[in-house]
Coordinates of C-alpha atoms and ligand atoms in Angstrom, one line a residue:
X12 CA -23.1 -8.1 -85.5
X13 CA -21.2 -10.2 -87.8
X14 CA -18.7 -10.3 -90.7
X15 CA -20.0 -9.9 -94.5
X16 CA -19.4 -13.5 -96.1
X17 CA -18.8 -11.4 -99.5
X18 CA -17.0 -8.1 -98.5
X19 CA -15.9 -8.8 -95.0
X20 CA -17.8 -5.5 -94.1
X21 CA -19.9 -5.3 -90.6
X22 CA -23.5 -6.7 -90.9
X23 CA -25.9 -5.6 -88.6
X24 CA -29.0 -7.8 -87.6
X25 CA -32.5 -6.3 -87.8
X26 CA -34.4 -9.2 -87.3
X27 CA -34.6 -12.2 -84.8
X28 CA -36.6 -15.5 -85.7
X29 CA -35.5 -17.3 -82.7
X30 CA -34.9 -21.0 -83.0
X31 CA -35.8 -22.4 -86.5
X32 CA -35.4 -26.1 -87.6
X33 CA -34.1 -27.3 -91.3
X34 CA -37.1 -26.0 -93.4
X35 CA -37.4 -29.0 -95.6
X36 CA -36.8 -31.7 -92.9
X37 CA -39.7 -33.2 -92.8
X38 CA -40.0 -35.8 -89.9
X39 CA -41.4 -39.4 -90.0
X40 CA -44.2 -39.3 -87.0
X41 CA -42.2 -42.3 -85.0
X42 CA -39.0 -40.3 -85.1
X43 CA -38.1 -39.7 -81.8
X44 CA -34.5 -38.4 -82.5
X45 CA -33.5 -34.9 -81.6
X46 CA -34.5 -32.4 -84.0
X47 CA -31.9 -30.0 -85.2
X48 CA -32.8 -26.5 -84.5
X49 CA -30.4 -22.9 -85.3
X50 CA -30.7 -19.5 -84.4
X51 CA -32.1 -17.6 -87.1
X52 CA -31.3 -13.9 -87.6
X53 CA -30.8 -11.9 -90.5
X54 CA -28.8 -8.6 -91.3
X55 CA -27.7 -6.3 -93.7
X56 CA -24.0 -5.6 -94.4
X57 CA -23.3 -1.7 -94.0
X58 CA -20.5 -1.5 -96.9
X59 CA -21.8 -3.7 -99.7
X60 CA -25.9 -3.7 -98.7
X61 CA -25.9 -7.5 -98.8
X62 CA -28.6 -9.0 -96.8
X63 CA -27.9 -12.2 -95.3
X64 CA -28.4 -14.9 -92.3
X65 CA -26.0 -14.3 -89.5
X66 CA -25.5 -17.8 -89.1
X67 CA -25.1 -20.6 -91.5
X68 CA -26.3 -24.0 -91.5
X69 CA -24.0 -26.8 -92.8
X70 CA -25.0 -27.4 -96.2
X71 CA -24.9 -31.2 -95.7
X72 CA -27.9 -30.8 -93.5
X73 CA -29.9 -29.2 -96.0
X74 CA -29.0 -30.9 -99.2
X75 CA -28.9 -34.6 -99.2
X76 CA -30.3 -37.7 -100.8
X77 CA -33.7 -37.2 -99.1
X78 CA -34.1 -33.9 -100.0
X79 CA -37.8 -32.8 -99.9
X80 CA -38.4 -30.0 -102.6
X81 CA -39.3 -31.4 -106.0
X82 CA -39.2 -28.1 -108.5
X83 CA -41.9 -30.2 -110.9
X84 CA -44.8 -30.1 -108.5
X85 CA -45.9 -26.9 -110.0
X86 CA -47.2 -26.7 -113.5
X87 CA -46.9 -22.9 -113.8
X88 CA -43.1 -23.4 -112.9
X89 CA -42.8 -26.2 -115.4
X90 CA -44.0 -23.5 -118.0
X91 CA -41.5 -20.9 -116.8
X92 CA -38.7 -23.0 -117.0
X93 CA -39.4 -24.5 -120.4
X94 CA -39.6 -20.7 -121.8
X95 CA -36.3 -19.9 -119.8
X96 CA -34.6 -22.9 -121.5
X97 CA -35.7 -22.1 -124.8
X98 CA -34.9 -18.4 -124.5
X99 CA -31.4 -19.1 -123.4
X100 CA -30.9 -21.6 -126.0
X101 CA -31.9 -18.7 -128.7
X102 CA -30.3 -15.8 -127.3
X103 CA -27.2 -17.5 -126.0
X104 CA -26.5 -20.4 -128.0
X105 CA -27.8 -19.8 -131.4
X106 CA -24.3 -18.5 -132.8
X107 CA -22.3 -21.1 -130.9
X108 CA -20.9 -24.3 -132.1
X109 CA -21.8 -27.1 -130.0
X110 CA -22.8 -24.9 -126.5
X111 CA -22.5 -26.1 -123.1
X112 CA -25.5 -25.2 -121.0
X113 CA -24.6 -25.8 -116.9
X114 CA -27.0 -25.6 -114.3
X115 CA -26.5 -25.4 -110.6
X116 CA -29.4 -26.7 -108.5
X117 CA -31.2 -28.3 -111.5
X118 CA -33.0 -30.4 -109.1
X119 CA -35.8 -32.8 -110.8
X120 CA -34.6 -31.0 -114.3
X121 CA -37.5 -28.9 -114.6
X122 CA -35.3 -26.5 -116.7
X123 CA -32.6 -28.8 -118.4
X124 CA -35.0 -31.1 -119.8
X125 CA -36.0 -28.9 -122.3
X126 CA -32.2 -28.2 -123.3
X127 CA -31.9 -31.9 -123.2
X128 CA -34.6 -32.5 -125.7
X129 CA -33.1 -29.9 -128.0
X130 CA -30.2 -31.9 -128.0
X131 CA -27.7 -29.5 -126.7
X132 CA -25.0 -30.4 -124.5
X133 CA -25.6 -29.9 -120.9
X134 CA -25.0 -30.7 -117.2
X135 CA -26.7 -30.1 -113.8
X136 CA -24.9 -30.0 -110.8
X137 CA -26.8 -30.9 -107.6
X138 CA -25.7 -32.5 -104.4
X139 CA -29.1 -33.9 -103.6
X140 CA -29.2 -37.3 -105.1
X141 CA -32.8 -38.0 -105.2
X142 CA -34.1 -35.2 -106.9
X143 CA -31.1 -35.8 -109.2
X144 CA -31.8 -39.2 -110.0
X145 CA -35.6 -37.8 -111.3
X146 CA -33.7 -35.4 -113.6
X147 CA -31.6 -38.3 -115.3
X148 CA -34.6 -40.2 -115.8
X149 CA -35.8 -37.3 -117.9
X150 CA -32.7 -37.7 -120.1
X151 CA -30.5 -34.8 -118.3
X152 CA -26.9 -35.4 -117.5
X153 CA -25.9 -34.7 -113.8
X154 CA -23.4 -34.8 -111.4
X155 CA -24.1 -34.9 -108.0
X156 CA -22.1 -32.6 -105.9
X157 CA -22.3 -29.0 -104.8
X158 CA -21.2 -26.5 -107.1
X159 CA -18.1 -24.9 -106.1
X160 CA -14.4 -23.9 -107.5
X161 CA -12.9 -27.4 -107.5
X162 CA -16.1 -28.8 -109.5
X163 CA -16.1 -25.9 -111.8
X164 CA -12.5 -26.7 -112.6
X165 CA -13.1 -30.3 -113.0
X166 CA -16.3 -29.6 -115.3
X167 CA -14.0 -27.2 -117.1
X168 CA -11.3 -29.5 -117.8
X169 CA -13.5 -32.5 -119.1
X170 CA -16.4 -30.7 -120.9
X171 CA -14.8 -27.3 -122.1
X172 CA -15.9 -23.7 -121.5
X173 CA -19.9 -23.1 -120.8
X174 CA -21.9 -20.8 -122.8
X175 CA -24.4 -20.4 -120.3
X176 CA -24.1 -21.2 -116.4
X177 CA -27.7 -20.8 -115.1
X178 CA -29.2 -21.4 -111.7
X179 CA -32.7 -20.7 -110.0
X180 CA -33.8 -20.7 -106.4
X181 CA -30.0 -21.9 -106.1
X182 CA -27.2 -19.2 -105.8
X183 CA -29.0 -17.5 -102.7
X184 CA -28.9 -20.8 -101.0
X185 CA -24.8 -20.6 -101.3
X186 CA -23.0 -18.8 -98.2
X187 CA -19.9 -19.3 -100.1
X188 CA -20.4 -17.3 -103.2
X189 CA -16.6 -16.6 -103.5
X190 CA -16.1 -20.0 -104.4
X191 CA -19.1 -19.9 -106.8
X192 CA -17.9 -16.7 -108.6
X193 CA -14.2 -18.4 -108.9
X194 CA -15.7 -21.2 -110.2
X195 CA -17.8 -19.6 -112.9
X196 CA -14.6 -17.6 -113.9
X197 CA -13.0 -21.1 -114.3
X198 CA -16.1 -22.3 -116.4
X199 CA -17.5 -19.8 -118.3
X200 CA -16.2 -18.8 -122.0
X201 CA -15.1 -15.4 -122.4
X202 CA -18.2 -14.4 -124.0
X203 CA -20.6 -16.6 -121.8
X204 CA -23.1 -15.2 -119.2
X205 CA -23.9 -16.4 -115.6
X206 CA -27.3 -15.9 -115.2
X207 CA -29.6 -16.7 -112.0
X208 CA -33.0 -15.7 -110.7
X209 CA -34.2 -15.6 -106.8
X210 CA -36.3 -13.7 -104.6
X211 CA -36.2 -9.8 -104.5
X212 CA -35.5 -8.0 -101.4
X213 CA -37.6 -5.3 -102.8
X214 CA -40.5 -7.4 -103.3
X215 CA -39.8 -8.9 -99.9
X216 CA -39.6 -5.5 -98.5
X217 CA -42.9 -4.3 -100.1
X218 CA -44.8 -7.4 -99.2
X219 CA -43.5 -7.8 -95.8
X220 CA -43.0 -11.7 -96.9
X221 CA -40.8 -12.4 -94.4
X222 CA -41.4 -16.3 -94.7
X223 CA -38.9 -16.2 -97.8
X224 CA -36.1 -16.0 -94.7
X225 CA -35.1 -19.7 -93.9
X226 CA -32.1 -21.9 -93.6
X227 CA -31.5 -22.3 -97.2
X228 CA -32.3 -18.7 -98.3
X229 CA -29.1 -17.4 -96.8
X230 CA -29.1 -14.2 -98.9
X231 CA -31.7 -11.7 -100.1
X232 CA -30.4 -10.1 -103.2
X233 CA -30.9 -6.8 -104.7
X234 CA -29.4 -5.3 -108.2
X235 CA -27.2 -3.1 -105.8
X236 CA -25.7 -6.0 -103.7
X237 CA -25.2 -8.5 -106.6
X238 CA -23.6 -5.8 -108.7
X239 CA -21.5 -5.2 -105.5
X240 CA -20.4 -8.8 -105.4
X241 CA -20.3 -9.4 -109.3
X242 CA -17.6 -6.4 -109.4
X243 CA -15.6 -7.7 -106.3
X244 CA -14.8 -10.8 -108.3
X245 CA -14.0 -9.5 -111.8
X246 CA -17.5 -9.7 -113.3
X247 CA -20.1 -7.1 -113.8
X248 CA -24.0 -7.1 -113.6
X249 CA -24.9 -6.6 -117.4
X250 CA -28.8 -7.0 -117.1
X251 CA -31.9 -7.7 -114.9
X252 CA -35.3 -8.8 -115.4
X253 CA -38.0 -8.8 -112.6
X254 CA -40.0 -12.0 -112.7
X255 CA -43.5 -12.7 -111.2
X256 CA -42.3 -16.4 -110.0
X257 CA -41.8 -17.3 -106.2
X258 CA -43.7 -13.8 -105.1
X259 CA -41.3 -11.8 -106.9
X260 CA -37.7 -12.4 -108.1
X261 CA -35.1 -11.1 -110.3
X262 CA -33.3 -12.7 -113.0
X263 CA -29.5 -11.4 -112.9
X264 CA -27.4 -11.7 -115.8
X265 CA -23.5 -11.5 -114.8
X266 CA -20.8 -11.3 -118.0
X267 CA -17.4 -10.2 -118.1
X268 CA -16.9 -6.6 -118.5
X269 CA -14.5 -6.5 -121.2
X270 CA -17.4 -8.5 -123.5
X271 CA -20.8 -7.2 -122.1
X272 CA -22.0 -4.0 -121.4
X273 CA -24.7 -3.2 -118.6
X274 CA -28.2 -2.5 -120.3
X275 CA -29.9 0.7 -118.9
X276 CA -32.0 -1.6 -116.9
X277 CA -29.5 -2.0 -114.5
X278 CA -28.8 1.5 -113.6
X279 CA -32.7 2.3 -113.6
X280 CA -33.4 -0.7 -111.0
X281 CA -30.3 0.6 -108.9
X282 CA -31.4 3.9 -108.9
X283 CA -34.8 2.7 -107.9
X284 CA -33.6 0.7 -105.2
X285 CA -31.5 3.6 -103.8
X286 CA -34.4 5.8 -103.9
X287 CA -36.7 3.4 -102.0
X288 CA -33.9 2.8 -99.5
X289 CA -34.8 -0.8 -99.6
X290 CA -31.3 -1.9 -98.0
X291 CA -31.3 0.7 -95.3
X292 CA -31.3 -0.1 -91.6
X293 CA -34.5 2.0 -91.1
X294 CA -36.5 0.7 -93.9
X295 CA -35.7 -3.0 -92.4
X296 CA -36.2 -2.0 -89.0
X297 CA -39.8 -0.9 -90.0
X298 CA -40.1 -3.9 -92.0
X299 CA -39.6 -6.0 -88.8
X300 CA -42.5 -4.1 -87.1
X301 CA -44.8 -5.0 -89.9
X302 CA -43.8 -8.4 -89.7
X303 CA -44.6 -8.7 -86.0
X304 CA -48.0 -7.2 -86.4
X305 CA -48.8 -9.6 -89.2
X306 CA -47.8 -12.8 -87.1
X307 CA -49.9 -11.2 -84.0
X308 CA -52.8 -10.8 -86.5
X309 CA -52.3 -14.4 -87.9
X310 CA -52.3 -15.9 -84.6
X311 CA -55.3 -13.8 -83.6
X312 CA -57.1 -15.1 -86.1
X313 CA -56.6 -18.7 -85.9
X314 CA -57.2 -18.7 -82.2
X315 CA -60.8 -16.9 -82.9
X316 CA -61.3 -19.8 -85.5
X317 CA -60.5 -22.4 -83.1
X318 CA -62.8 -20.8 -80.4
X319 CA -65.6 -20.7 -82.9
X320 CA -65.0 -24.5 -83.7
X321 CA -64.0 -24.0 -87.5
X322 CA -61.7 -26.5 -89.2
X323 CA -58.4 -24.9 -90.1
X324 CA -55.9 -26.8 -92.5
X325 CA -53.1 -25.3 -94.6
X326 CA -52.2 -26.0 -98.3
X327 CA -48.6 -26.4 -99.4
X328 CA -46.0 -27.7 -96.7
X329 CA -43.6 -25.1 -98.1
X330 CA -40.0 -24.6 -96.6
X331 CA -41.4 -21.0 -96.3
X332 CA -43.9 -22.1 -93.7
X333 CA -41.3 -23.2 -91.3
X334 CA -40.7 -19.7 -90.6
X335 CA -44.1 -18.8 -90.2
X336 CA -45.2 -21.5 -87.8
X337 CA -41.9 -21.7 -85.8
X338 CA -41.8 -17.7 -85.3
X339 CA -45.6 -17.5 -84.6
X340 CA -46.1 -20.7 -82.8
X341 CA -48.8 -22.2 -84.7
X342 CA -49.0 -25.8 -84.1
X343 CA -51.5 -28.7 -84.7
X344 CA -53.7 -26.9 -81.9
X345 CA -54.2 -24.2 -84.4
X346 CA -54.1 -25.6 -87.8
X347 CA -55.0 -29.6 -88.0
X348 CA -52.6 -30.4 -90.9
X349 CA -51.2 -29.1 -94.2
X350 CA -52.4 -30.9 -97.6
X351 CA -49.2 -31.4 -100.2
X352 CA -48.8 -33.0 -103.4
X353 CA -45.0 -34.1 -102.7
X354 CA -44.9 -37.6 -101.8
X355 CA -41.7 -37.3 -99.5
X356 CA -43.7 -34.9 -97.5
X357 CA -46.9 -36.7 -96.9
X358 CA -47.7 -38.5 -93.8
X359 CA -44.7 -36.8 -92.3
X360 CA -44.7 -33.9 -89.7
X361 CA -43.7 -30.3 -90.7
X362 CA -40.4 -29.5 -89.2
X363 CA -40.3 -28.1 -85.8
X364 CA -43.9 -27.0 -85.7
X365 CA -45.3 -30.8 -86.4
X366 CA -48.3 -30.5 -88.5
X367 CA -49.2 -33.5 -90.2
X368 CA -49.1 -33.5 -93.8
X369 CA -51.5 -35.2 -95.7
X370 CA -51.7 -36.1 -99.6
X371 CA -53.9 -33.7 -101.6
X372 CA -55.8 -36.5 -102.9
X373 CA -57.4 -36.5 -99.2
X374 CA -58.2 -33.0 -99.7
X375 CA -62.0 -33.7 -100.6
X376 CA -65.3 -33.0 -99.4
X377 CA -66.3 -32.3 -96.7
X378 CA -64.0 -29.3 -97.0
X379 CA -62.3 -27.8 -94.0
X380 CA -63.9 -24.3 -93.2
X381 CA -60.7 -22.6 -94.0
X382 CA -57.4 -22.8 -95.7
X383 CA -54.4 -21.3 -94.7
X384 CA -52.1 -20.9 -97.6
X385 CA -48.7 -21.6 -97.3
X386 CA -48.0 -21.6 -100.7
X387 CA -49.0 -17.9 -101.4
X388 CA -46.6 -17.6 -104.4
X389 CA -48.5 -20.4 -106.3
X390 CA -52.0 -18.5 -105.3
X391 CA -53.2 -18.3 -108.9
X392 CA -52.7 -21.5 -109.9
X393 CA -53.7 -23.2 -106.6
X394 CA -56.9 -21.3 -105.8
X395 CA -58.2 -21.9 -110.0
X396 CA -57.8 -25.7 -109.2
X397 CA -59.3 -25.7 -106.2
X398 CA -62.2 -23.8 -106.9
X399 CA -64.5 -26.0 -105.7
X400 CA -63.6 -25.1 -102.2
X401 CA -64.7 -21.5 -102.4
X402 CA -67.8 -22.3 -104.3
X403 CA -69.0 -24.6 -101.5
X404 CA -68.0 -21.7 -98.9
X405 CA -64.5 -22.4 -97.7
X406 CA -62.1 -19.6 -97.2
X407 CA -58.5 -19.0 -98.1
X408 CA -56.4 -17.4 -95.4
X409 CA -53.7 -15.3 -96.8
X410 CA -51.0 -13.6 -94.6
X411 CA -48.9 -11.8 -97.2
X412 CA -48.6 -8.6 -97.8
X413 CA -51.2 -8.9 -94.5
X414 CA -53.8 -11.0 -93.0
X415 CA -56.7 -11.2 -95.3
X416 CA -59.2 -13.6 -96.2
X417 CA -60.3 -14.9 -100.0
Ligands
SAM503 N1 -33.6 -24.8 -109.5 C1 -35.0 -25.7 -109.0 C2 -35.8 -24.6 -109.1 O1 -35.9 -23.6 -109.1 O2 -37.2 -25.1 -108.7 C3 -34.4 -26.0 -107.7 C4 -34.4 -24.9 -106.7 S1 -34.2 -25.6 -105.0 C5 -34.6 -24.7 -104.1 C6 -32.5 -25.4 -104.6 C7 -31.6 -26.6 -104.9 O3 -30.1 -26.2 -105.1 C8 -31.7 -28.1 -104.6 O4 -32.2 -29.0 -105.3 C9 -30.2 -27.9 -104.1 O5 -29.9 -29.7 -103.8 C10 -29.3 -27.6 -105.0 N2 -27.8 -27.0 -104.5 C11 -27.7 -26.3 -103.2 N3 -26.6 -25.9 -103.1 C12 -26.0 -26.2 -104.3 C13 -24.8 -26.0 -104.7 N4 -23.4 -25.8 -104.1 N5 -24.5 -26.6 -105.9 C14 -25.6 -26.7 -106.9 N6 -26.6 -27.0 -106.3 C15 -27.0 -26.8 -105.0
TMP504 P1 -42.6 -23.6 -102.6 O1 -43.2 -22.6 -102.7 O2 -41.3 -23.7 -102.4 O3 -42.6 -23.9 -104.5 O4 -43.2 -25.0 -102.4 C1 -44.5 -25.2 -103.0 C2 -45.1 -26.6 -102.1 O5 -46.5 -26.7 -102.1 C3 -44.4 -27.8 -102.4 O6 -44.3 -28.8 -101.3 C4 -45.8 -28.7 -103.5 C5 -47.1 -27.9 -103.0 N1 -47.7 -27.8 -103.7 C6 -49.0 -28.6 -104.1 O7 -49.1 -29.2 -103.0 N2 -49.9 -28.3 -104.9 C7 -49.6 -27.3 -105.9 O8 -50.6 -27.2 -106.8 C8 -48.5 -26.6 -105.8 C9 -48.1 -25.6 -106.8 C10 -47.8 -26.9 -105.0
ZN505 ZN1 -20.5 -6.8 -97.7

């Protein structure tokens, strides 16, 4: 048992992933230094329902000047964030004189570049200097820092209040949510909104997508748990929108209760979550049983293919795949390597499992017989682009929601 980071209630563990590495720490093959591992287990708070890791990895070990994840590798995600930026400008900024848009975790500028191109005042905050530099090269103003209460107060003092504070795939990475909410309170204008989108517990439960759990994903949010957290810090959850991105996410809109009334969607989703029981220990323990079965099925399939002499590679050296390979015990004996388009990951070894990462340009004929799709959240985009692989007899292996071939 541990103590909830949000409400101090008791957190009961429901799944143990054993020893896990830093999911974005791709190693140089010649690196002989000791690799960092931590014990990764996940639990649910019996008081506020927040699903959270049982222990925390120091943030500097994950986010630094060699952070491997570059958001703009997916064309689909570029479209998603350009659309998001335009919508936020239209719905939240149109009637405000000289609005300010602040983004936490702006990464390589995938969202803020559109805001910058429209000439709207903005500031990205991201502690990973390498990706922040890419954002700056696209005309985005960035401050290299971990967003937290003190940083928010400094921004408020120098820039004035923000009309929109936005974050994607970042708030769930931040254990110190109390400091984030206090920072948002200091920085947000009275009528402004704090909008963030992250993987949705309801989809993770339904799809048994256990690989959404890794060092960076400290929280798995639901409407119920986000509403409780927002209220604890004087805000309210005023809107929710389900998104298809990253295997199922929710965009949460947080506002000040005196200025924003919740939409009906909030009450509807919370009622649906209660009916489904997505955050009960019984559901989550049953989920764990499915996860174990899926991992067993995957390893059985990979061993069978190896015995048959088939060549098996993987596609997408995702952070998620660290959980799959290290929990299921999938090493280079079962998967010969991973193709990935990110230069900083190429010619390195995946964390813990040490699968060699090869540039996407090397994915050419003769194709491998099988490709394990670690980037299953980008399946549509990838399978379409690589259709020649299937036309020539290649088969994709998917493991979410269960192990199947495509
Ligand atoms: N928003 C982008 C997207 O959705 O593709 C990037 C998401 S990436 C998974 C998470 C980003 O959050 C990283 O660039 C990381 O450096 C940043 N980050 C981590 N902790 C942060 C904090 N306290 N404040 C601001 N950014 C943070
Ligand atoms: P993500 O699932 O965390 O977004 O990571 C996707 C990974 O897959 C990232 O390392 C980039 C890689 N990738 C490719 O190699 N080719 C592609 O077409 C896409 C969309 C992603
Ligand atoms: Zn709690």
